[in-house]
mmCIF file of C-alpha atoms in Angstrom:
data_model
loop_
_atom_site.group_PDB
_atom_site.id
_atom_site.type_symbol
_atom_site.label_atom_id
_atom_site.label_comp_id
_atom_site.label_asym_id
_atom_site.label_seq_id
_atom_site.Cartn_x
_atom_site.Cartn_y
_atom_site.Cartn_z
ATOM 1 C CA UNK A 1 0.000 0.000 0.000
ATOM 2 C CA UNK A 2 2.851 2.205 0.721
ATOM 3 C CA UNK A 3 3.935 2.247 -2.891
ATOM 4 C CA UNK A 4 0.894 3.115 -4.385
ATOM 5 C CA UNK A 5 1.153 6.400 -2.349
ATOM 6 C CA UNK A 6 4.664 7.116 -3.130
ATOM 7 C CA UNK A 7 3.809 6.420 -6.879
ATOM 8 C CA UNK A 8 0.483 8.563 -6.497
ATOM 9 C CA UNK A 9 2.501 11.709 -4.834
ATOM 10 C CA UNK A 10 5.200 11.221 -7.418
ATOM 11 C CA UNK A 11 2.386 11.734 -10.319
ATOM 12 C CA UNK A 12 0.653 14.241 -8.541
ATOM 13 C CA UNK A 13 4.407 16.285 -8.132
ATOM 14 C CA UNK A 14 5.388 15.604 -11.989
ATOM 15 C CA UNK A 15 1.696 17.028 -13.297
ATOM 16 C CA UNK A 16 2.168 20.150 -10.993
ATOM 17 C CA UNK A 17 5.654 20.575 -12.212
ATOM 18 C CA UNK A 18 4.529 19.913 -15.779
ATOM 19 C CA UNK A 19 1.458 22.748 -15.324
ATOM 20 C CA UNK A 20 3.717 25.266 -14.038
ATOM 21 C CA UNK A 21 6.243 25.165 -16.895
ATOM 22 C CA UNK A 22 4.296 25.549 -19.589
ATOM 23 C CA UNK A 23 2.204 28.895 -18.496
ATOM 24 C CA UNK A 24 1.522 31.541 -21.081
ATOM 25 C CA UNK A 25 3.875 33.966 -21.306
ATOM 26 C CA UNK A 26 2.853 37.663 -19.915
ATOM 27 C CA UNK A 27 3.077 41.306 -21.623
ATOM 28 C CA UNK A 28 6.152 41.593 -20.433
ATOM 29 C CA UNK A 29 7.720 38.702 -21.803
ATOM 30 C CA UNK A 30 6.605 39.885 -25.345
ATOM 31 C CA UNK A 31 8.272 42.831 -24.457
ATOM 32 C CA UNK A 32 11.558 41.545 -23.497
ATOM 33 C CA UNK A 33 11.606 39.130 -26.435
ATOM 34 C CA UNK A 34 11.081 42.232 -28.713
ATOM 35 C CA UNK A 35 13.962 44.257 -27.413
ATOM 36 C CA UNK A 36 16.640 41.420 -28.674
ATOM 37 C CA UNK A 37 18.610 41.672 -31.274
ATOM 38 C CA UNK A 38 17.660 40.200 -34.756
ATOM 39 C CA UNK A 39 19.427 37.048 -35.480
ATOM 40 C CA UNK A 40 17.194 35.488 -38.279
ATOM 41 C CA UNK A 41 20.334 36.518 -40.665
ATOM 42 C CA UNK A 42 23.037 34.560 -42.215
ATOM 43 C CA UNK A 43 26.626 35.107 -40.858
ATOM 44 C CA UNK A 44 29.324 34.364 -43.402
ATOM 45 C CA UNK A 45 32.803 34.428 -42.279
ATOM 46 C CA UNK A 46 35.659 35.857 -44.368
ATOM 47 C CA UNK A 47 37.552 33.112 -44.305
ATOM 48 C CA UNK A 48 40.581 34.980 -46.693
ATOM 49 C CA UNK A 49 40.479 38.033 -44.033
ATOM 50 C CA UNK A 50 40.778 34.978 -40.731
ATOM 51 C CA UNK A 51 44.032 33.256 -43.006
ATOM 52 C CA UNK A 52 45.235 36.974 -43.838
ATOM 53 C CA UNK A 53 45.033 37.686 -40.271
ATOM 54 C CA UNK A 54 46.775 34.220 -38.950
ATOM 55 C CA UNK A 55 49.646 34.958 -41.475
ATOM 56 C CA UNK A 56 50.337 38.414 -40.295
ATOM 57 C CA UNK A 57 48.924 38.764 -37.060
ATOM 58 C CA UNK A 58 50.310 36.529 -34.742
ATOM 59 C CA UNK A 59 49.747 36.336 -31.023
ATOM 60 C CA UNK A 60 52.012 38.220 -28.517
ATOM 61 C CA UNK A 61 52.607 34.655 -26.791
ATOM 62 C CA UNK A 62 54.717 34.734 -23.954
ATOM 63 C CA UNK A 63 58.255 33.089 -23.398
ATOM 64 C CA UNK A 64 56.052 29.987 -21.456
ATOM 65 C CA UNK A 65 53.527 29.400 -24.144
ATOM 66 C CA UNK A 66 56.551 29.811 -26.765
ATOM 67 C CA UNK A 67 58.279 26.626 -25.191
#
């Protein structure tokens, strides 16, 4: 008998959890999702500019990381 009450309180704490994670989201919600930036873009790298730059720009690595 025990079990079935552990198993009942263990539903009973999953549904609650379940009901409170998918409320609706409030006004300002909609507002804070409007104020991020626009990522539905394409980013492209320039790949010749990231070899141009590993060619000529190297690291100021110290006399540790050189060894």
């Amino acid at each position: 008998m025990l079990g079935i009450s552990r198993c009942s309180l263990t539903a009973l704490i999953a549904t609650l959890a379940a009901a409170t994670a998918h409320a609706q989201p409030s006004a300002a919600d909609w507002i804070a999702l409007a104020e991020l930036p626009d990522f539905s873009g394409v980013w492209v790298p320039d790949v010749a500019d990231q070899r141009r730059k590993e060619r000529n720009e190297t690291p100021p690595w110290t006399p540790a990381a050189k060894a």
